[in-house]
Amino acid sequence: MSTPRYIKDVVTLRLDVEKCNGCALCTQVCPHAVFAMEERRARIADRDACMECGACAKNCAQGAISLSPGVGCAHAIIRQWLSGEEPRCDC
Amino acid sequence: MSECCGPPQSCCCDAPPEYAYSPQLFVTGTVDTLAGPVERISTQLGASDKRGAVRVRLGIRRGDYRVRPALYAVGSPDDTSPVLVTCNYKLTFDVVRRELAGRDAWLLVLDTRGVNVWCAAGKGTFGTAEVVRMVRKVRLDQIVGHTRLVLPQLGATGVAGHEVRSRCGFSVNWGPVRASDLPIFLDAGMTATPEMRAVRFPLADRAKLVGVEMSVLWRRTSLVLLGLAAVIAIVLSQVAPEMLGRFGLTVLACILGVLAGAAVAPLLLPWVPGRAFSLKGALVGVAVVGGTVAVVTAGDVPLWDWGLVAIGTAIASYTAMNFTGSSTFTSPSGVDWEMRRAIPLQLAALTAGIALIVVSLIAG
């Protein structure tokens, strides 16, 4: 089974290639193979596979990756709409 | 209602609370180290471990299936043995120690309040601070002569490897996603293949989550609603017994809608058309509820039947949408996108369905 697909063209993932030092940690921590290395710099190879978990940004010591992480969970987002609080899950 | 609403989120946790831990039957002895005795654990799962796994899969007291956070020894480790880090959800701990059978290793168990690695990383409890705290607490630098930690890849949402290194001197090696790949990973000199780094969502995993999802539904409002339905049925049998069949069918349509969205759609996930979970749920709902209503009534009261299909579809769409929280690939931006479009449609279908039934009642 290939990587499952979700809604296209919505994720907030951004990569500033200028800041990349080629450590390739983003390719290691990403669970959906979003990044690839090209000429010793990272590039976003498969943006629509991104689930915005934030592992790449957290482990980019250069601060080259940005995204607005959140909870990919309808239940939590409904609670956020109702309460105005940050989305949280009860897991 | 979900197994896990996925990473990441703001940390909800204050100081680690003190919990009572069950007797740790997996401890078989101790290993002496410069930092004192370390408990040695078995790599065999016993009957109680297997019973516990079934229990939490059914969602029964899933929140307190914990292992005491500490450093444990597997086999006869020495100062050169690898240090693996995991969470203190016992289901995870059990899988990890089983995969380490026949090896000498150290297993550092963090306090994640009994939550699995990925969810805990999202909450921040499987986080940089907790790694550093436990490394210091167990005095790891006195136990091993190297400075490498192997962390599960899914912990990367909460742990910044470079910060762990700067704060406690130990560097983070990202291990495989699945514990079952640990033996190959360790044998290959701590290198993971792209396959080991990828999160999939196979049928077996979806089936396990459906079990939890259903158990949660069962406990909550559904019992109250079923009780309410029973009361209405009893009243109906006294005042309008001829309506009893209709009412029963209506209740059935609602239950089937929930099952279609919370169980059938998740199980058939890759094969149902569409990307939005709400669309997948609606399609399965139409098929399951529509099919059942058509078979049961053979077009007896068409207006009412259409109402039931609309209501069942709305319910299936909504419950399937909630499975996004259990899935391993839905982005929050995507969930937000689909909810803004799907919820108005779900409400419209529900309203239309109720209206059709009311019209059908008035028309007699």
Coordinates of C-alpha atoms in Angstrom, one line a residue:
Chain A
M1 CA 0.0 0.0 0.0
S2 CA 1.4 3.4 -0.9
T3 CA 1.3 6.4 1.4
P4 CA -2.4 7.2 2.0
R5 CA -3.5 10.5 0.6
Y6 CA -5.6 13.3 2.1
I7 CA -6.9 16.7 1.0
K8 CA -4.7 18.4 -1.6
D9 CA -3.0 21.8 -1.4
V10 CA -3.9 22.7 2.1
V11 CA -0.9 22.1 4.3
T12 CA 1.1 25.0 5.9
L13 CA 4.5 23.4 5.4
R14 CA 7.3 25.8 4.3
L15 CA 11.0 25.2 3.7
D16 CA 13.5 28.0 3.5
V17 CA 16.2 26.3 1.4
E18 CA 18.6 29.1 2.0
K19 CA 18.8 28.2 5.7
C20 CA 19.2 24.4 5.1
N21 CA 22.6 23.0 6.0
G22 CA 21.9 19.6 4.5
C23 CA 21.8 17.6 7.7
A24 CA 18.9 15.5 6.3
L25 CA 17.3 15.0 9.7
C26 CA 14.0 16.1 8.2
T27 CA 14.1 13.1 5.8
Q28 CA 14.7 10.9 8.9
V29 CA 11.9 12.1 11.2
C30 CA 9.2 12.6 8.6
P31 CA 6.7 9.7 8.7
H32 CA 5.5 10.3 5.2
A33 CA 8.6 10.9 3.1
V34 CA 7.7 14.5 2.4
F35 CA 11.4 15.6 2.1
A36 CA 14.1 14.5 -0.3
M37 CA 17.8 15.5 -0.5
E38 CA 19.0 17.2 -3.7
E39 CA 22.5 18.6 -4.1
R40 CA 23.0 18.5 -0.3
R41 CA 19.9 20.5 0.4
A42 CA 16.5 19.4 1.5
R43 CA 13.5 19.9 -0.8
I44 CA 9.8 19.3 -0.4
A45 CA 9.2 16.3 -2.6
D46 CA 5.7 15.4 -1.7
R47 CA 3.9 18.2 0.0
D48 CA 0.4 16.6 -0.1
A49 CA 1.6 13.7 2.0
C50 CA 2.4 16.1 4.9
M51 CA 0.2 15.6 8.0
E52 CA 1.6 18.7 9.8
C53 CA 3.0 16.7 12.7
G54 CA 5.8 19.1 13.1
A55 CA 8.6 16.6 13.7
C56 CA 10.7 18.1 10.9
A57 CA 10.4 21.7 12.2
K58 CA 11.1 20.6 15.7
N59 CA 14.3 18.8 14.6
C60 CA 15.6 21.5 12.2
A61 CA 18.4 23.2 14.2
Q62 CA 18.6 25.8 11.4
G63 CA 15.0 26.8 11.7
A64 CA 14.6 26.3 8.0
I65 CA 11.2 24.6 8.3
S66 CA 8.0 26.2 9.4
L67 CA 4.4 25.0 9.6
S68 CA 1.5 25.6 11.8
P69 CA 1.1 22.4 13.6
G70 CA -2.3 21.3 15.0
V71 CA -4.5 18.3 15.7
G72 CA -5.7 16.5 12.7
C73 CA -8.8 15.4 14.5
A74 CA -12.4 16.5 13.8
H75 CA -13.5 16.0 17.3
A76 CA -10.7 18.2 18.7
I77 CA -11.4 20.9 16.1
I78 CA -15.1 21.0 17.0
R79 CA -14.2 21.4 20.6
Q80 CA -11.9 24.2 19.6
W81 CA -14.7 25.9 17.7
L82 CA -17.1 25.6 20.6
S83 CA -14.7 26.6 23.4
G84 CA -12.2 28.8 21.7
E85 CA -9.4 26.8 23.3
E86 CA -6.4 25.3 21.6
P87 CA -7.3 21.9 20.0
R88 CA -6.6 19.0 22.4
C89 CA -7.3 15.4 22.2
D90 CA -8.3 13.1 25.0
C91 CA -6.0 10.3 24.0
Chain B
M1 CA -13.7 10.0 21.2
S2 CA -10.6 9.1 19.3
E3 CA -7.7 6.8 20.0
C4 CA -5.5 9.7 19.4
C5 CA -6.0 13.0 17.8
G6 CA -2.6 13.0 16.5
P7 CA 0.3 15.3 17.0
P8 CA 1.0 18.0 17.9
Q9 CA -0.7 20.1 20.5
S10 CA 0.0 22.4 23.4
C11 CA 1.2 20.6 26.5
C12 CA -1.6 20.0 28.9
C13 CA 0.5 18.7 31.7
D14 CA 1.8 20.1 34.9
A15 CA 4.2 18.4 37.2
P16 CA 4.2 14.6 36.8
P17 CA 1.5 13.2 39.0
E18 CA 2.3 10.3 41.3
Y19 CA 0.5 7.2 40.1
A20 CA 0.1 3.8 41.6
Y21 CA 1.7 1.2 39.4
S22 CA 0.6 -2.4 39.1
P23 CA 3.1 -5.1 40.2
Q24 CA 5.8 -5.3 37.6
L25 CA 5.7 -9.0 36.9
F26 CA 8.1 -8.6 34.0
V27 CA 11.0 -7.8 36.4
T28 CA 13.2 -10.9 36.8
G29 CA 16.1 -9.6 38.8
T30 CA 18.7 -6.8 39.0
V31 CA 21.9 -5.8 37.2
D32 CA 24.6 -3.9 39.2
T33 CA 25.9 -0.7 37.8
L34 CA 28.0 2.2 39.0
A35 CA 24.7 4.1 39.5
G36 CA 23.2 1.3 41.6
P37 CA 21.1 -1.7 40.8
V38 CA 19.0 -1.6 37.7
E39 CA 16.0 -3.9 37.3
R40 CA 16.3 -6.6 34.6
I41 CA 13.2 -7.3 32.6
S42 CA 12.0 -10.4 30.7
T43 CA 11.6 -10.3 27.0
Q44 CA 8.8 -12.9 27.1
L45 CA 5.2 -11.8 27.3
G46 CA 3.1 -13.7 29.8
A47 CA -0.6 -14.4 30.0
S48 CA -1.3 -11.3 32.1
D49 CA 0.5 -9.1 29.4
K50 CA -1.7 -10.6 26.7
R51 CA -4.9 -10.2 28.8
G52 CA -3.9 -6.6 29.4
A53 CA -3.4 -6.0 25.7
V54 CA -6.9 -7.3 24.9
R55 CA -8.4 -5.2 27.7
V56 CA -6.9 -1.9 26.5
R57 CA -7.8 -2.7 22.9
L58 CA -11.4 -2.8 24.0
G59 CA -10.9 0.6 25.6
I60 CA -11.3 -0.7 29.2
R61 CA -9.2 1.4 31.6
R62 CA -6.9 2.2 28.8
G63 CA -5.7 5.3 30.6
D64 CA -3.9 3.5 33.5
Y65 CA -1.9 0.8 31.7
R66 CA 1.4 2.1 32.9
V67 CA 5.0 1.0 33.6
R68 CA 7.1 2.7 36.2
P69 CA 9.4 5.2 34.5
A70 CA 12.9 4.0 35.0
L71 CA 16.0 2.5 33.4
Y72 CA 15.6 -1.2 32.8
A73 CA 18.2 -3.8 31.7
V74 CA 17.6 -6.4 28.9
G75 CA 19.9 -9.4 29.0
S76 CA 23.3 -8.5 30.6
P77 CA 24.1 -5.1 29.3
D78 CA 27.4 -3.3 30.0
D79 CA 28.7 0.2 29.4
T80 CA 28.8 -0.3 25.6
S81 CA 25.3 -1.6 25.2
P82 CA 22.8 0.5 23.3
V83 CA 20.3 2.7 25.2
L84 CA 16.7 2.6 23.8
V85 CA 14.1 5.1 24.9
T86 CA 10.4 4.5 25.0
C87 CA 7.2 5.6 26.7
N88 CA 5.5 4.1 29.7
Y89 CA 2.3 2.9 28.0
K90 CA 2.6 -0.8 28.8
L91 CA 1.3 -2.0 25.5
T92 CA 4.3 -0.2 23.8
F93 CA 6.8 -1.3 26.5
D94 CA 5.7 -4.9 26.0
V95 CA 6.2 -4.8 22.2
V96 CA 9.6 -3.2 22.6
R97 CA 11.0 -5.6 25.2
R98 CA 9.7 -8.6 23.2
E99 CA 11.6 -7.3 20.1
L100 CA 14.8 -7.1 22.2
A101 CA 14.8 -10.8 23.0
G102 CA 18.3 -12.3 23.0
R103 CA 20.0 -8.9 23.2
D104 CA 21.9 -6.9 25.8
A105 CA 20.5 -3.4 26.0
W106 CA 19.3 -0.6 28.3
L107 CA 15.7 0.5 28.1
L108 CA 14.9 4.0 29.4
V109 CA 11.2 4.4 30.0
L110 CA 9.9 8.0 30.1
D111 CA 6.9 9.2 32.1
T112 CA 4.3 9.8 29.4
R113 CA 1.4 9.2 31.8
G114 CA 0.7 5.8 30.1
V115 CA 0.3 7.4 26.7
N116 CA 1.9 5.9 23.5
V117 CA 4.9 7.6 21.9
W118 CA 3.2 9.5 19.1
C119 CA 0.4 10.9 21.1
A120 CA 2.6 11.7 24.0
A121 CA 5.1 13.4 21.6
G122 CA 2.2 15.5 20.4
K123 CA 1.2 16.4 23.9
G124 CA 4.9 17.2 24.8
T125 CA 5.1 14.6 27.5
F126 CA 7.4 12.5 25.3
G127 CA 9.5 15.6 24.9
T128 CA 13.0 17.0 25.1
A129 CA 12.6 18.0 28.8
E130 CA 11.5 14.5 29.8
V131 CA 14.3 12.8 28.0
V132 CA 16.8 15.1 29.6
R133 CA 15.2 14.7 33.1
M134 CA 15.3 10.9 32.9
V135 CA 18.8 10.7 31.5
R136 CA 19.9 12.7 34.5
K137 CA 17.7 11.0 37.0
V138 CA 19.0 7.5 36.2
R139 CA 22.6 8.9 35.9
L140 CA 23.0 7.4 32.5
D141 CA 26.4 8.9 32.1
Q142 CA 27.7 6.6 34.9
I143 CA 26.1 3.5 33.3
V144 CA 27.3 3.7 29.7
G145 CA 30.5 4.9 28.2
H146 CA 29.0 6.2 25.0
T147 CA 26.6 9.1 24.4
R148 CA 24.0 7.6 22.0
L149 CA 20.3 7.3 22.6
V150 CA 17.9 5.5 20.3
L151 CA 14.5 7.1 20.2
P152 CA 11.5 6.0 18.3
Q153 CA 11.1 8.1 15.2
L154 CA 7.5 9.1 16.1
G155 CA 8.9 10.8 19.2
A156 CA 10.4 13.4 17.0
T157 CA 7.2 15.5 17.2
G158 CA 8.0 16.2 20.8
V159 CA 11.8 15.8 21.0
A160 CA 14.4 18.1 19.4
G161 CA 17.5 15.9 19.0
H162 CA 19.9 18.9 18.9
E163 CA 18.4 20.3 22.2
V164 CA 18.8 16.9 24.0
R165 CA 22.4 16.9 22.9
S166 CA 23.1 20.4 24.1
R167 CA 21.3 19.9 27.4
C168 CA 22.6 16.5 28.5
G169 CA 25.3 15.5 26.2
F170 CA 23.6 12.5 24.7
S171 CA 22.8 12.5 21.0
V172 CA 19.6 11.2 19.5
N173 CA 19.6 8.4 16.9
W174 CA 16.1 8.1 15.4
G175 CA 15.1 4.5 15.4
P176 CA 12.4 2.9 13.3
V177 CA 8.7 3.8 13.5
R178 CA 7.7 0.2 14.5
A179 CA 9.3 -1.8 17.3
S180 CA 9.2 -4.9 15.0
D181 CA 11.9 -3.3 12.9
L182 CA 14.2 -2.8 16.0
P183 CA 16.2 -6.0 15.5
I184 CA 17.1 -5.2 11.9
F185 CA 17.8 -1.6 12.8
L186 CA 20.2 -2.6 15.6
D187 CA 21.8 -5.3 13.5
A188 CA 22.4 -2.8 10.6
G189 CA 24.4 -0.5 12.9
M190 CA 21.5 1.7 13.7
T191 CA 20.4 2.6 10.2
A192 CA 16.8 2.5 9.1
T193 CA 15.5 1.9 5.6
P194 CA 12.9 4.3 4.1
E195 CA 10.4 1.5 4.7
M196 CA 11.1 1.6 8.4
R197 CA 10.6 5.4 8.5
A198 CA 7.2 5.3 6.8
V199 CA 3.9 5.3 8.7
R200 CA 1.2 3.3 6.9
F201 CA -2.3 2.6 8.0
P202 CA -2.9 -1.0 7.2
L203 CA -6.2 -2.9 7.7
A204 CA -4.9 -4.5 10.9
D205 CA -4.2 -1.2 12.5
R206 CA -7.5 0.3 11.4
A207 CA -9.3 -2.7 12.8
K208 CA -7.6 -2.2 16.2
L209 CA -8.6 1.4 16.3
V210 CA -12.2 0.7 15.3
G211 CA -12.4 -1.5 18.4
V212 CA -11.4 1.4 20.6
E213 CA -13.6 3.8 18.7
M214 CA -16.7 1.6 19.1
S215 CA -16.1 1.0 22.7
V216 CA -16.0 4.7 23.4
L217 CA -19.2 5.2 21.5
W218 CA -20.8 2.4 23.4
R219 CA -20.0 4.0 26.8
R220 CA -21.0 7.5 26.1
T221 CA -24.3 9.0 24.9
S222 CA -25.4 5.9 23.0
L223 CA -26.5 4.1 26.2
V224 CA -28.7 7.0 27.1
L225 CA -30.1 7.2 23.6
L226 CA -30.8 3.5 23.5
G227 CA -32.6 3.8 26.9
L228 CA -34.6 6.7 25.5
A229 CA -35.5 4.7 22.4
A230 CA -36.6 1.8 24.6
V231 CA -38.9 4.1 26.6
I232 CA -40.4 5.6 23.4
A233 CA -40.9 2.0 22.1
I234 CA -42.8 1.0 25.3
V235 CA -45.0 4.1 25.1
L236 CA -45.6 3.6 21.4
S237 CA -46.7 0.0 22.0
Q238 CA -49.4 1.3 24.3
V239 CA -50.6 4.3 22.3
A240 CA -49.9 3.5 18.7
P241 CA -48.7 0.0 18.3
E242 CA -49.0 0.2 14.5
M243 CA -46.1 2.8 14.5
L244 CA -43.7 0.4 16.3
G245 CA -42.3 -1.1 13.2
R246 CA -41.6 2.4 11.7
F247 CA -39.9 3.5 14.9
G248 CA -37.8 0.4 15.1
L249 CA -36.6 0.9 11.5
T250 CA -35.7 4.5 12.4
V251 CA -33.6 3.5 15.3
L252 CA -32.0 0.8 13.2
A253 CA -31.1 3.4 10.5
C254 CA -29.4 5.6 13.1
I255 CA -27.4 2.6 14.5
L256 CA -26.4 1.5 11.0
G257 CA -25.3 5.1 10.3
V258 CA -23.0 5.0 13.2
L259 CA -21.6 1.6 12.3
A260 CA -21.1 2.6 8.7
G261 CA -19.2 5.7 9.7
A262 CA -17.2 4.4 12.7
A263 CA -16.5 0.9 11.5
V264 CA -17.3 0.1 7.9
A265 CA -15.8 3.3 6.4
P266 CA -12.5 3.1 8.4
L267 CA -12.1 -0.6 7.6
L268 CA -12.7 0.0 3.9
L269 CA -10.8 3.4 4.0
P270 CA -8.4 3.0 1.0
W271 CA -11.1 1.5 -1.2
V272 CA -13.9 4.0 -0.7
P273 CA -13.7 6.8 -3.2
G274 CA -12.9 10.4 -2.1
R275 CA -10.2 11.9 0.0
A276 CA -12.4 13.6 2.6
F277 CA -13.4 11.2 5.4
S278 CA -16.8 12.8 5.5
L279 CA -17.3 11.9 1.8
K280 CA -16.2 8.4 2.4
G281 CA -18.6 8.1 5.3
A282 CA -21.5 9.5 3.4
L283 CA -20.9 7.0 0.5
V284 CA -20.7 4.0 2.9
G285 CA -23.8 5.4 4.8
V286 CA -25.9 5.6 1.6
A287 CA -25.0 2.1 0.7
V288 CA -25.5 0.5 4.2
V289 CA -28.5 2.5 5.4
G290 CA -30.1 2.8 1.9
G291 CA -29.6 -0.9 1.2
T292 CA -31.0 -2.0 4.5
V293 CA -34.1 0.3 4.3
A294 CA -34.8 -0.8 0.8
V295 CA -34.6 -4.5 1.8
V296 CA -36.6 -4.1 5.0
T297 CA -39.5 -2.0 3.7
A298 CA -39.5 -2.8 0.0
G299 CA -40.7 0.8 -0.5
D300 CA -43.5 0.6 2.0
V301 CA -43.5 4.3 3.0
P302 CA -41.2 6.0 0.5
L303 CA -41.1 9.5 2.1
W304 CA -40.2 8.1 5.5
D305 CA -37.6 5.8 3.8
W306 CA -35.9 8.7 2.1
G307 CA -35.8 10.5 5.4
L308 CA -34.1 7.6 7.0
V309 CA -31.5 7.4 4.3
A310 CA -30.7 11.1 4.6
I311 CA -30.4 10.8 8.4
G312 CA -28.3 7.7 8.3
T313 CA -26.0 9.2 5.7
A314 CA -25.5 12.4 7.7
I315 CA -24.6 10.3 10.8
A316 CA -22.2 8.1 8.9
S317 CA -20.5 11.1 7.3
Y318 CA -20.1 12.7 10.7
T319 CA -18.8 9.7 12.5
A320 CA -16.4 8.8 9.6
M321 CA -15.1 12.4 9.8
N322 CA -14.3 11.8 13.4
F323 CA -12.0 8.9 12.5
T324 CA -9.6 11.5 11.2
G325 CA -8.4 11.7 14.8
S326 CA -7.4 8.0 14.7
S327 CA -5.8 8.1 11.2
T328 CA -2.1 8.4 10.7
F329 CA -2.1 10.8 7.8
T330 CA -4.7 13.6 8.1
S331 CA -3.3 17.1 8.4
P332 CA -5.1 19.6 10.7
S333 CA -5.4 22.0 7.8
G334 CA -7.1 19.2 5.8
V335 CA -9.5 18.3 8.6
D336 CA -10.4 21.9 9.0
W337 CA -11.0 22.2 5.2
E338 CA -13.3 19.2 5.1
M339 CA -15.2 20.1 8.2
R340 CA -16.1 23.6 7.0
R341 CA -17.6 22.0 3.9
A342 CA -19.1 18.8 5.4
I343 CA -20.8 20.0 8.6
P344 CA -23.3 22.3 6.8
L345 CA -24.1 19.4 4.4
Q346 CA -24.5 17.0 7.3
L347 CA -26.8 19.4 9.1
A348 CA -28.8 19.9 5.9
A349 CA -29.2 16.2 5.3
L350 CA -30.2 15.6 9.0
T351 CA -32.8 18.4 8.8
A352 CA -34.1 17.2 5.5
G353 CA -34.4 13.7 6.8
I354 CA -36.4 14.8 9.9
A355 CA -38.6 17.1 7.7
L356 CA -39.4 14.1 5.4
I357 CA -40.4 12.0 8.4
V358 CA -42.6 14.8 9.9
V359 CA -44.3 15.3 6.5
S360 CA -44.8 11.6 6.2
L361 CA -46.4 11.5 9.6
I362 CA -48.7 14.4 8.9
A363 CA -49.6 13.0 5.5
G364 CA -50.4 9.8 7.4

